[in-house]
Structure formats: C-alpha cells, structure tokens
XYZ file of N, CA, C and O in Angstrom:
736
model
N 164.160 -61.675 -153.526
C 163.655 -63.017 -153.275
C 164.453 -63.683 -152.157
O 163.884 -64.246 -151.235
N 165.757 -63.613 -152.255
C 166.591 -64.280 -151.250
C 166.538 -63.523 -149.926
O 166.393 -64.131 -148.866
N 166.643 -62.210 -149.972
C 166.645 -61.421 -148.743
C 165.335 -61.556 -147.967
O 165.332 -61.633 -146.750
N 164.215 -61.619 -148.682
C 162.907 -61.712 -148.020
C 162.439 -63.145 -147.851
O 161.408 -63.390 -147.235
N 163.173 -64.096 -148.424
C 162.800 -65.511 -148.414
C 161.354 -65.688 -148.865
O 160.565 -66.397 -148.236
N 161.028 -65.033 -149.986
C 159.660 -65.120 -150.474
C 159.609 -65.128 -151.994
O 160.474 -64.568 -152.667
N 158.593 -65.783 -152.512
C 158.296 -65.810 -153.941
C 156.948 -65.144 -154.157
O 155.985 -65.451 -153.450
N 156.877 -64.265 -155.127
C 155.642 -63.537 -155.411
C 154.769 -64.346 -156.372
O 155.250 -64.868 -157.370
N 153.511 -64.452 -156.049
C 152.554 -65.084 -156.947
C 152.243 -64.122 -158.085
O 152.159 -62.912 -157.884
N 152.078 -64.666 -159.285
C 151.763 -63.853 -160.453
C 150.347 -64.101 -160.933
O 149.739 -65.135 -160.646
N 149.847 -63.147 -161.679
C 148.512 -63.254 -162.269
C 148.613 -63.883 -163.653
O 149.588 -63.683 -164.366
N 147.603 -64.614 -164.040
C 147.624 -65.319 -165.314
C 147.645 -64.384 -166.514
O 148.114 -64.761 -167.579
N 147.184 -63.178 -166.361
C 147.222 -62.230 -167.478
C 148.654 -61.857 -167.849
O 148.898 -61.341 -168.935
N 149.623 -62.142 -166.969
C 151.026 -61.823 -167.243
C 151.835 -63.032 -167.720
O 153.051 -62.937 -167.842
N 151.189 -64.150 -167.994
C 151.904 -65.355 -168.429
C 152.449 -65.167 -169.839
O 151.851 -64.469 -170.661
N 153.576 -65.840 -170.132
C 154.109 -65.750 -171.483
C 153.406 -66.709 -172.439
O 153.541 -66.589 -173.639
N 152.657 -67.654 -171.923
C 151.836 -68.528 -172.758
C 150.510 -67.806 -172.978
O 149.686 -67.692 -172.072
N 150.314 -67.313 -174.195
C 149.124 -66.497 -174.453
C 147.830 -67.275 -174.271
O 146.780 -66.690 -174.030
N 147.896 -68.602 -174.362
C 146.696 -69.405 -174.151
C 146.232 -69.347 -172.698
O 145.076 -69.604 -172.407
N 147.128 -68.993 -171.790
C 146.735 -68.879 -170.389
C 146.291 -67.469 -170.049
O 145.357 -67.269 -169.293
N 146.973 -66.488 -170.566
C 146.680 -65.105 -170.216
C 145.485 -64.505 -170.937
O 144.860 -63.585 -170.443
N 145.178 -65.026 -172.097
C 144.071 -64.490 -172.888
C 143.176 -65.650 -173.316
O 143.339 -66.213 -174.379
N 142.238 -65.989 -172.484
C 141.399 -67.157 -172.723
C 140.096 -66.791 -173.424
O 139.520 -65.742 -173.177
N 139.660 -67.710 -174.257
C 138.315 -67.631 -174.813
C 137.413 -68.350 -173.820
O 137.707 -69.484 -173.430
N 136.359 -67.700 -173.385
C 135.477 -68.307 -172.391
C 134.048 -68.348 -172.913
O 133.588 -67.431 -173.588
N 133.382 -69.448 -172.599
C 132.018 -69.652 -173.054
C 131.208 -70.224 -171.902
O 131.681 -71.071 -171.154
N 129.998 -69.779 -171.774
C 129.121 -70.289 -170.735
C 127.795 -69.573 -170.774
O 127.537 -68.748 -171.654
N 126.979 -69.863 -169.794
C 125.638 -69.276 -169.741
C 125.626 -67.966 -168.969
O 124.567 -67.384 -168.783
N 126.781 -67.525 -168.527
C 126.907 -66.222 -167.872
C 127.786 -65.353 -168.760
O 128.501 -65.866 -169.622
N 127.768 -64.051 -168.580
C 128.623 -63.191 -169.407
C 130.101 -63.566 -169.269
O 130.555 -63.936 -168.182
N 130.866 -63.493 -170.362
C 132.294 -63.839 -170.306
C 133.036 -63.090 -169.194
O 133.948 -63.650 -168.574
N 132.667 -61.844 -168.915
C 133.337 -61.073 -167.861
C 133.210 -61.775 -166.510
O 134.140 -61.771 -165.707
N 132.077 -62.405 -166.242
C 131.875 -63.120 -164.985
C 132.871 -64.275 -164.867
O 133.487 -64.481 -163.816
N 133.052 -65.004 -165.958
C 133.988 -66.128 -165.962
C 135.422 -65.606 -165.807
O 136.208 -66.123 -164.999
N 135.775 -64.572 -166.559
C 137.123 -64.003 -166.480
C 137.409 -63.440 -165.093
O 138.526 -63.550 -164.591
N 136.390 -62.840 -164.471
C 136.566 -62.333 -163.101
C 136.880 -63.475 -162.132
O 137.726 -63.324 -161.251
N 136.218 -64.605 -162.290
C 136.495 -65.761 -161.423
C 137.893 -66.307 -161.682
O 138.617 -66.626 -160.745
N 138.292 -66.392 -162.940
C 139.631 -66.875 -163.277
C 140.706 -65.950 -162.721
O 141.771 -66.405 -162.297
N 140.430 -64.650 -162.711
C 141.438 -63.675 -162.266
C 141.684 -63.741 -160.756
O 142.633 -63.135 -160.266
N 140.878 -64.480 -160.030
C 141.082 -64.624 -158.586
C 142.219 -65.590 -158.260
O 142.651 -65.675 -157.118
N 142.699 -66.305 -159.267
C 143.766 -67.275 -159.053
C 145.121 -66.672 -159.412
O 145.243 -65.909 -160.363
N 146.130 -67.037 -158.629
C 147.502 -66.595 -158.852
C 148.405 -67.822 -158.802
O 148.054 -68.835 -158.199
N 149.582 -67.701 -159.434
C 150.455 -68.871 -159.477
C 151.931 -68.514 -159.377
O 152.325 -67.373 -159.603
N 152.700 -69.524 -159.041
C 154.155 -69.502 -159.111
C 154.532 -70.691 -159.981
O 154.035 -71.799 -159.776
N 155.386 -70.454 -160.965
C 155.835 -71.533 -161.842
C 157.302 -71.844 -161.575
O 158.125 -70.936 -161.480
N 157.581 -73.126 -161.478
C 158.936 -73.618 -161.250
C 159.235 -74.684 -162.290
O 158.332 -75.147 -162.992
N 160.477 -75.087 -162.379
C 160.876 -76.141 -163.306
C 161.325 -77.358 -162.511
O 162.079 -77.241 -161.543
N 160.854 -78.513 -162.937
C 161.221 -79.768 -162.284
C 162.415 -80.416 -162.971
O 162.608 -80.250 -164.180
N 163.186 -81.171 -162.216
C 164.179 -82.055 -162.824
C 163.428 -83.233 -163.425
O 162.343 -83.598 -162.962
N 163.998 -83.838 -164.472
C 163.447 -85.104 -164.941
C 164.578 -86.125 -165.008
O 165.706 -85.830 -164.617
N 164.291 -87.303 -165.484
C 165.288 -88.377 -165.452
C 166.474 -88.118 -166.373
O 167.547 -88.681 -166.172
N 166.308 -87.235 -167.356
C 167.408 -87.019 -168.303
C 168.279 -85.814 -167.968
O 169.451 -85.787 -168.339
N 167.711 -84.803 -167.314
C 168.530 -83.641 -166.965
C 167.857 -82.768 -165.905
O 166.664 -82.857 -165.681
N 168.679 -81.940 -165.280
C 168.204 -81.038 -164.240
C 167.473 -79.861 -164.886
O 167.789 -79.455 -166.005
N 166.533 -79.289 -164.169
C 165.751 -78.168 -164.694
C 166.583 -76.972 -165.091
O 166.294 -76.292 -166.070
N 167.674 -76.714 -164.354
C 168.476 -75.537 -164.667
C 169.367 -75.734 -165.891
O 170.047 -74.812 -166.306
N 169.350 -76.913 -166.495
C 170.093 -77.153 -167.737
C 169.267 -76.840 -168.991
O 169.750 -77.035 -170.093
N 168.046 -76.409 -168.846
C 167.178 -76.173 -170.002
C 167.484 -74.785 -170.576
O 167.024 -73.763 -170.064
N 168.273 -74.754 -171.648
C 168.740 -73.487 -172.221
C 167.630 -72.495 -172.579
O 167.770 -71.300 -172.302
N 166.523 -72.925 -173.211
C 165.498 -71.934 -173.547
C 164.941 -71.174 -172.336
O 164.549 -70.018 -172.452
N 164.940 -71.812 -171.159
C 164.436 -71.124 -169.971
C 165.340 -69.963 -169.592
O 164.865 -68.917 -169.142
N 166.650 -70.123 -169.768
C 167.574 -69.014 -169.507
C 167.291 -67.873 -170.484
O 167.364 -66.703 -170.131
N 166.940 -68.213 -171.721
C 166.606 -67.184 -172.708
C 165.293 -66.489 -172.411
O 165.179 -65.271 -172.534
N 164.295 -67.248 -171.973
C 162.970 -66.670 -171.678
C 162.950 -65.837 -170.402
O 162.310 -64.805 -170.340
N 163.608 -66.330 -169.368
C 163.380 -65.785 -168.034
C 164.600 -65.134 -167.379
O 164.493 -64.652 -166.265
N 165.738 -65.128 -168.043
C 166.939 -64.616 -167.389
C 167.634 -63.540 -168.227
O 168.852 -63.515 -168.315
N 166.859 -62.691 -168.842
C 167.418 -61.582 -169.622
C 168.490 -62.070 -170.586
O 169.636 -61.626 -170.549
N 168.111 -63.014 -171.434
C 169.027 -63.507 -172.445
C 170.203 -64.282 -171.892
O 171.287 -64.257 -172.465
N 170.034 -64.954 -170.803
C 171.095 -65.769 -170.232
C 171.821 -65.138 -169.065
O 172.700 -65.748 -168.479
N 171.487 -63.921 -168.714
C 172.075 -63.265 -167.541
C 171.093 -63.367 -166.386
O 170.050 -62.712 -166.396
N 171.421 -64.164 -165.417
C 170.509 -64.281 -164.289
C 170.912 -65.385 -163.340
O 172.028 -65.897 -163.393
N 169.970 -65.732 -162.498
C 170.190 -66.796 -161.533
C 169.015 -67.754 -161.562
O 167.914 -67.394 -161.977
N 169.273 -68.957 -161.127
C 168.235 -69.973 -160.969
C 168.266 -70.401 -159.517
O 169.313 -70.811 -159.005
N 167.143 -70.277 -158.840
C 167.045 -70.699 -157.447
C 166.588 -72.153 -157.415
O 165.613 -72.511 -158.068
N 167.301 -72.965 -156.669
C 166.986 -74.389 -156.568
C 166.386 -74.638 -155.186
O 166.993 -74.303 -154.169
N 165.189 -75.225 -155.176
C 164.472 -75.463 -153.928
C 164.343 -76.951 -153.643
O 164.251 -77.764 -154.551
N 164.286 -77.276 -152.371
C 163.910 -78.605 -151.916
C 162.392 -78.660 -152.026
O 161.686 -77.938 -151.311
N 161.880 -79.480 -152.929
C 160.441 -79.489 -153.213
C 159.604 -79.912 -152.003
O 158.511 -79.390 -151.798
N 160.096 -80.841 -151.214
C 159.334 -81.275 -150.044
C 159.168 -80.120 -149.050
O 158.090 -79.900 -148.498
N 160.249 -79.380 -148.831
C 160.186 -78.255 -147.889
C 159.356 -77.112 -148.445
O 158.618 -76.451 -147.710
N 159.432 -76.897 -149.750
C 158.612 -75.856 -150.371
C 157.129 -76.236 -150.280
O 156.288 -75.402 -149.953
N 156.823 -77.493 -150.541
C 155.430 -77.965 -150.452
C 154.900 -77.814 -149.028
O 153.730 -77.440 -148.835
N 155.739 -78.074 -148.042
C 155.335 -77.893 -146.649
C 155.009 -76.423 -146.376
O 153.997 -76.116 -145.739
N 155.831 -75.516 -146.874
C 155.554 -74.076 -146.703
C 154.230 -73.695 -147.351
O 153.456 -72.921 -146.788
N 153.969 -74.245 -148.533
C 152.702 -73.963 -149.228
C 151.523 -74.423 -148.388
O 150.555 -73.691 -148.170
N 151.595 -75.667 -147.892
C 150.493 -76.209 -147.081
C 150.282 -75.409 -145.803
O 149.155 -75.121 -145.402
N 151.389 -75.053 -145.129
C 151.282 -74.328 -143.868
C 150.690 -72.930 -144.063
O 149.913 -72.474 -143.235
N 151.053 -72.258 -145.128
C 150.591 -70.884 -145.331
C 149.221 -70.774 -145.972
O 148.457 -69.871 -145.657
N 148.917 -71.685 -146.910
C 147.713 -71.495 -147.712
C 146.682 -72.608 -147.567
O 145.546 -72.443 -147.990
N 147.056 -73.724 -146.979
C 146.110 -74.811 -146.741
C 145.315 -75.181 -147.971
O 145.861 -75.425 -149.042
N 144.000 -75.191 -147.808
C 143.088 -75.609 -148.873
C 143.022 -74.630 -150.043
O 142.524 -74.979 -151.108
N 143.525 -73.412 -149.836
C 143.529 -72.433 -150.934
C 144.557 -72.771 -152.002
O 144.550 -72.208 -153.080
N 145.492 -73.680 -151.703
C 146.607 -73.964 -152.603
C 146.492 -75.340 -153.248
O 145.992 -76.289 -152.658
N 146.977 -75.400 -154.484
C 147.150 -76.652 -155.212
C 148.537 -76.604 -155.826
O 148.923 -75.578 -156.393
N 149.279 -77.698 -155.706
C 150.640 -77.741 -156.226
C 150.807 -79.025 -157.013
O 150.443 -80.100 -156.534
N 151.330 -78.899 -158.237
C 151.548 -80.097 -159.023
C 152.152 -79.795 -160.377
O 152.233 -78.639 -160.797
N 152.575 -80.865 -161.066
C 153.184 -80.682 -162.384
C 152.127 -80.360 -163.442
O 150.972 -80.768 -163.331
N 152.554 -79.636 -164.442
C 151.695 -79.343 -165.586
C 151.609 -80.590 -166.460
O 152.602 -81.282 -166.669
N 150.423 -80.858 -166.960
C 150.225 -81.922 -167.944
C 150.187 -81.258 -169.314
O 149.561 -80.206 -169.481
N 150.836 -81.874 -170.296
C 150.919 -81.291 -171.630
C 150.094 -82.135 -172.595
O 150.117 -83.356 -172.534
N 149.367 -81.441 -173.481
C 148.455 -82.124 -174.386
C 148.559 -81.527 -175.784
O 148.595 -80.304 -175.945
N 148.589 -82.403 -176.784
C 148.659 -81.918 -178.169
C 147.332 -81.307 -178.599
O 147.287 -80.498 -179.514
N 146.254 -81.651 -177.940
C 144.951 -81.112 -178.310
C 144.468 -80.002 -177.398
O 143.291 -79.663 -177.397
N 145.378 -79.408 -176.638
C 144.992 -78.384 -175.668
C 144.472 -77.123 -176.361
O 145.011 -76.680 -177.361
N 143.442 -76.556 -175.786
C 142.871 -75.303 -176.273
C 142.800 -74.326 -175.111
O 142.654 -74.729 -173.962
N 142.885 -73.052 -175.417
C 142.756 -72.053 -174.352
C 141.300 -71.797 -173.991
O 141.012 -71.086 -173.046
N 140.378 -72.346 -174.737
C 138.956 -72.099 -174.499
C 138.482 -72.813 -173.233
O 138.892 -73.928 -172.933
N 137.614 -72.122 -172.508
C 136.987 -72.697 -171.321
C 135.483 -72.651 -171.530
O 134.912 -71.593 -171.802
N 134.861 -73.810 -171.437
C 133.417 -73.920 -171.560
C 132.874 -74.242 -170.170
O 132.971 -75.375 -169.710
N 132.363 -73.235 -169.480
C 131.898 -73.457 -168.113
C 130.466 -73.963 -168.108
O 129.707 -73.750 -169.052
N 130.151 -74.603 -167.018
C 128.786 -75.055 -166.782
C 128.174 -74.143 -165.732
O 128.868 -73.614 -164.882
N 126.915 -73.960 -165.784
C 126.237 -73.174 -164.767
C 125.760 -71.832 -165.277
O 126.331 -71.249 -166.194
N 124.697 -71.361 -164.644
C 124.075 -70.113 -165.082
C 124.181 -69.014 -164.027
O 123.431 -68.047 -164.055
N 125.105 -69.173 -163.086
C 125.307 -68.149 -162.066
C 126.792 -68.069 -161.729
O 127.563 -68.983 -162.026
N 127.182 -66.974 -161.090
C 128.578 -66.801 -160.707
C 129.011 -67.904 -159.744
O 130.125 -68.423 -159.836
N 128.148 -68.289 -158.818
C 128.488 -69.355 -157.866
C 128.722 -70.687 -158.585
O 129.634 -71.436 -158.225
N 127.933 -70.981 -159.603
C 128.113 -72.240 -160.336
C 129.397 -72.206 -161.174
O 130.065 -73.222 -161.326
N 129.716 -71.041 -161.713
C 130.975 -70.892 -162.456
C 132.155 -71.080 -161.503
O 133.122 -71.775 -161.817
N 132.070 -70.484 -160.329
C 133.124 -70.630 -159.309
C 133.312 -72.106 -158.965
O 134.435 -72.604 -158.896
N 132.225 -72.827 -158.768
C 132.290 -74.254 -158.454
C 132.876 -75.038 -159.631
O 133.705 -75.932 -159.434
N 132.480 -74.695 -160.848
C 133.018 -75.375 -162.034
C 134.541 -75.230 -162.090
O 135.259 -76.199 -162.330
N 135.040 -74.025 -161.877
C 136.486 -73.797 -161.929
C 137.187 -74.599 -160.840
O 138.186 -75.273 -161.088
N 136.655 -74.583 -159.619
C 137.261 -75.347 -158.519
C 137.257 -76.850 -158.825
O 138.222 -77.552 -158.523
N 136.178 -77.332 -159.407
C 136.066 -78.754 -159.724
C 136.957 -79.168 -160.892
O 137.199 -80.363 -161.092
N 137.418 -78.212 -161.689
C 138.188 -78.503 -162.890
C 139.552 -77.804 -162.901
O 140.065 -77.436 -163.956
N 140.142 -77.629 -161.715
C 141.428 -76.929 -161.616
C 142.502 -77.556 -162.500
O 143.286 -76.848 -163.130
N 142.558 -78.879 -162.555
C 143.606 -79.550 -163.334
C 143.494 -79.187 -164.817
O 144.495 -78.919 -165.467
N 142.292 -79.191 -165.352
C 142.116 -78.874 -166.768
C 142.315 -77.384 -167.039
O 142.879 -76.988 -168.051
N 141.855 -76.546 -166.130
C 141.907 -75.094 -166.343
C 143.305 -74.535 -166.109
O 143.800 -73.732 -166.911
N 143.980 -74.950 -165.033
C 145.244 -74.330 -164.639
C 146.474 -75.240 -164.718
O 147.600 -74.760 -164.600
N 146.279 -76.545 -164.877
C 147.415 -77.462 -164.864
C 147.544 -78.261 -166.160
O 148.140 -79.338 -166.176
N 146.998 -77.737 -167.252
C 147.129 -78.357 -168.566
C 147.525 -77.275 -169.561
O 146.939 -76.195 -169.573
N 148.554 -77.592 -170.359
C 149.045 -76.649 -171.363
C 149.323 -77.382 -172.668
O 149.415 -78.606 -172.692
N 149.532 -76.616 -173.703
C 149.899 -77.166 -175.004
C 151.236 -77.892 -174.908
O 152.146 -77.471 -174.181
N 151.365 -78.931 -175.667
C 152.606 -79.710 -175.699
C 153.791 -78.853 -176.158
O 154.946 -79.196 -175.915
N 153.506 -77.722 -176.790
C 154.575 -76.807 -177.215
C 155.416 -76.311 -176.043
O 156.560 -75.893 -176.231
N 154.870 -76.346 -174.835
C 155.569 -75.860 -173.638
C 156.169 -76.993 -172.813
O 156.720 -76.762 -171.735
N 156.118 -78.202 -173.305
C 156.541 -79.368 -172.528
C 157.999 -79.288 -172.078
O 158.358 -79.778 -170.998
N 158.861 -78.667 -172.864
C 160.279 -78.583 -172.504
C 160.505 -77.834 -171.192
O 161.558 -77.977 -170.570
N 159.519 -77.055 -170.738
C 159.688 -76.304 -169.488
C 159.614 -77.182 -168.241
O 160.042 -76.753 -167.175
N 159.039 -78.379 -168.349
C 158.931 -79.288 -167.198
C 158.353 -78.558 -165.982
O 158.887 -78.611 -164.882
N 157.249 -77.877 -166.197
C 156.728 -76.938 -165.204
C 156.009 -77.610 -164.034
O 155.230 -78.533 -164.203
N 156.288 -77.075 -162.872
C 155.546 -77.370 -161.653
C 154.869 -76.063 -161.264
O 155.493 -75.009 -161.307
N 153.621 -76.133 -160.911
C 152.885 -74.911 -160.600
C 152.338 -74.961 -159.179
O 151.868 -75.987 -158.714
N 152.407 -73.811 -158.532
C 151.749 -73.604 -157.244
C 150.627 -72.614 -157.521
O 150.869 -71.505 -158.001
N 149.423 -73.019 -157.243
C 148.239 -72.210 -157.539
C 147.521 -71.883 -156.239
O 147.346 -72.759 -155.387
N 147.125 -70.636 -156.094
C 146.281 -70.271 -154.957
C 145.080 -69.491 -155.457
O 145.142 -68.803 -156.473
N 144.008 -69.652 -154.744
C 142.866 -68.780 -154.974
C 143.159 -67.531 -154.165
O 143.213 -67.570 -152.938
N 143.427 -66.450 -154.866
C 143.882 -65.218 -154.228
C 142.776 -64.451 -153.544
O 141.598 -64.741 -153.697
N 143.215 -63.472 -152.820
C 142.289 -62.599 -152.106
C 142.169 -61.252 -152.808
O 141.692 -60.289 -152.236
N 142.658 -61.182 -154.051
C 142.608 -59.931 -154.785
C 143.807 -59.042 -154.536
O 143.931 -57.977 -155.102
N 144.698 -59.474 -153.668
C 145.903 -58.708 -153.380
C 147.114 -59.529 -153.828
O 147.015 -60.733 -154.027
N 148.228 -58.862 -153.964
C 149.461 -59.553 -154.323
C 149.899 -60.407 -153.138
O 150.067 -59.898 -152.034
N 150.069 -61.685 -153.383
C 150.435 -62.590 -152.301
C 151.840 -63.126 -152.497
O 152.354 -63.167 -153.618
N 152.451 -63.569 -151.397
C 153.805 -64.115 -151.430
C 153.851 -65.424 -150.668
O 153.147 -65.610 -149.682
N 154.708 -66.304 -151.144
C 154.999 -67.551 -150.454
C 156.300 -67.352 -149.698
O 157.344 -67.094 -150.297
N 156.238 -67.438 -148.380
C 157.434 -67.357 -147.555
C 158.014 -68.763 -147.471
O 157.382 -69.654 -146.930
N 159.209 -68.957 -148.009
C 159.736 -70.312 -148.111
C 160.694 -70.718 -147.001
O 161.009 -71.886 -146.852
N 161.191 -69.805 -146.202
C 162.032 -70.158 -145.062
C 163.467 -70.497 -145.425
O 163.821 -70.673 -146.579
N 164.289 -70.606 -144.379
C 165.732 -70.788 -144.531
C 166.148 -72.038 -145.291
O 167.016 -71.996 -146.144
N 165.579 -73.163 -144.955
C 166.132 -74.413 -145.464
C 165.519 -74.905 -146.773
O 165.955 -75.915 -147.307
N 164.539 -74.213 -147.335
C 163.946 -74.649 -148.599
C 164.831 -74.301 -149.795
O 164.880 -75.049 -150.770
N 165.531 -73.186 -149.738
C 166.444 -72.789 -150.814
C 167.755 -73.532 -150.608
O 168.432 -73.340 -149.606
N 168.118 -74.383 -151.586
C 169.301 -75.220 -151.388
C 170.468 -74.864 -152.312
O 171.588 -75.304 -152.076
N 170.213 -74.083 -153.358
C 171.307 -73.688 -154.254
C 170.892 -72.475 -155.075
O 169.697 -72.227 -155.276
N 171.891 -71.743 -155.524
C 171.684 -70.639 -156.456
C 172.648 -70.865 -157.616
O 173.861 -70.911 -157.421
N 172.089 -71.047 -158.812
C 172.897 -71.235 -160.017
C 173.031 -69.866 -160.674
O 172.030 -69.215 -160.987
N 174.248 -69.425 -160.882
C 174.495 -68.094 -161.445
C 174.973 -68.240 -162.882
O 175.867 -69.035 -163.180
N 174.380 -67.474 -163.761
C 174.790 -67.439 -165.167
C 174.927 -65.971 -165.560
O 173.929 -65.278 -165.745
N 176.145 -65.495 -165.630
C 176.395 -64.091 -165.960
C 177.464 -63.978 -167.046
O 178.569 -63.504 -166.800
N 177.143 -64.402 -168.275
C 178.151 -64.290 -169.331
C 178.512 -62.840 -169.651
O 179.574 -62.572 -170.170
N 177.628 -61.923 -169.328
C 177.894 -60.501 -169.565
C 178.141 -59.813 -168.221
O 177.583 -58.771 -167.929
N 178.994 -60.399 -167.407
C 179.220 -59.907 -166.060
C 179.686 -58.458 -166.042
O 179.390 -57.719 -165.096
N 180.354 -58.009 -167.096
C 180.810 -56.615 -167.123
C 179.645 -55.632 -167.063
O 179.802 -54.509 -166.593
N 178.459 -56.055 -167.476
C 177.283 -55.182 -167.397
C 176.810 -54.980 -165.960
O 176.031 -54.087 -165.677
N 177.260 -55.824 -165.039
C 176.741 -55.809 -163.672
C 177.776 -55.474 -162.610
O 177.435 -55.304 -161.452
N 179.036 -55.393 -162.970
C 180.109 -55.254 -161.976
C 179.926 -54.087 -161.025
O 180.246 -54.186 -159.860
N 179.425 -52.972 -161.483
C 179.292 -51.808 -160.630
C 177.875 -51.604 -160.094
O 177.550 -50.575 -159.544
N 177.028 -52.586 -160.259
C 175.650 -52.444 -159.772
C 175.554 -52.888 -158.318
O 176.340 -53.703 -157.841
N 174.576 -52.350 -157.628
C 174.346 -52.731 -156.232
C 174.004 -54.212 -156.142
O 174.424 -54.894 -155.206
N 173.249 -54.716 -157.106
C 172.839 -56.122 -157.060
C 174.049 -57.039 -157.114
O 174.125 -58.028 -156.417
N 175.014 -56.729 -157.963
C 176.198 -57.570 -158.100
C 176.998 -57.574 -156.804
O 177.475 -58.605 -156.358
N 177.136 -56.430 -156.185
C 177.906 -56.335 -154.941
C 177.247 -57.116 -153.813
O 177.916 -57.740 -153.020
N 175.909 -57.057 -153.720
C 175.216 -57.813 -152.694
C 175.444 -59.295 -152.911
O 175.712 -60.029 -152.009
C-alpha cells in the first residue's frame, strides 16, 4: 500500500458485515440480475475521527482488521484523499460516511422490470443500498468510497501528500523481527 501509494477496492461479497455481502433481493427481475448489478460496485472502507476520539483508538477495529492487534493504521488527509477520488473516478465515485439505523435490513426491493431499470434504481438509491448499515456497526465510524467498477480490480492512487501518518501496533513484534516486511 505504501510502496505503490494505492488502496485496493474490495467487492461487497468479501465484507465482514454479512448483511452487505449476502443480500436478500426482491424485484420484478430474477434475483441474479439484481445481484449482478450490485456486484459491479466496489468500495474502500475507512474510519473517521469523531468528537470523542480518533479512529485509530477504536480497539475492536484492531481486533477485526489487524490480525488480533498486530498491524498498522494508515492515517490520511481526507481532503487530499477526496481530491484523488474525484480526479481518478469522477462521476463513477461516491464518498461519504455510513449512516447507521436500528431498523436496517439487508433486503433490497428494487423497482423496475428490466436490467436497465434495476441499474437506475441502484444508482438513484446509493445511500440506502451502500451507505446504510445496522447500528450494530456504528462503533466503526465508517467512511466509504464507492465506485461503479468496470469488472476488474481497481485501485485508488492516493499520492505522496495524502498519507500523513502510520500508526504501528506490534505487541507480538517477535513474530515479525526476521520477516522482510518488518525490515522494510
């Protein structure tokens, strides 16, 4: 990530929130058509600071995403990262905080009886489909970068000045002392 100055977009089927990766879909077209349209989107998830604490202080995130607390947290300047997103992806990208709801469901009820109408429904409802999650995930303070993908693995090139800090947490440093990654 640091050497290439890039972040890889992920597919929703690989999310740890099962409500995002395995959706119940309903509509007037076959569910596969809806799932195929949803699979065209890719995302990058980040954590925001809030008024009470910095994002890298959220202990459960170190447990979920840093191999049990062994890892690093990359800190970005959000304005510069947003500029990189706009410059590279333009209208294909949407960036914003996740909204959390106690009544959130993974089900998607699309409107329309054709693939084109389903595609339009998803575009018109991006906030509800991709930027709303169960309140159970609220502690993550998630910011999401969403792109409508081209079917290939895409990367966000963030440039030199967007990365402003690297927080290192290696309580089991003895496991890494002789690895190439540790030396780099």
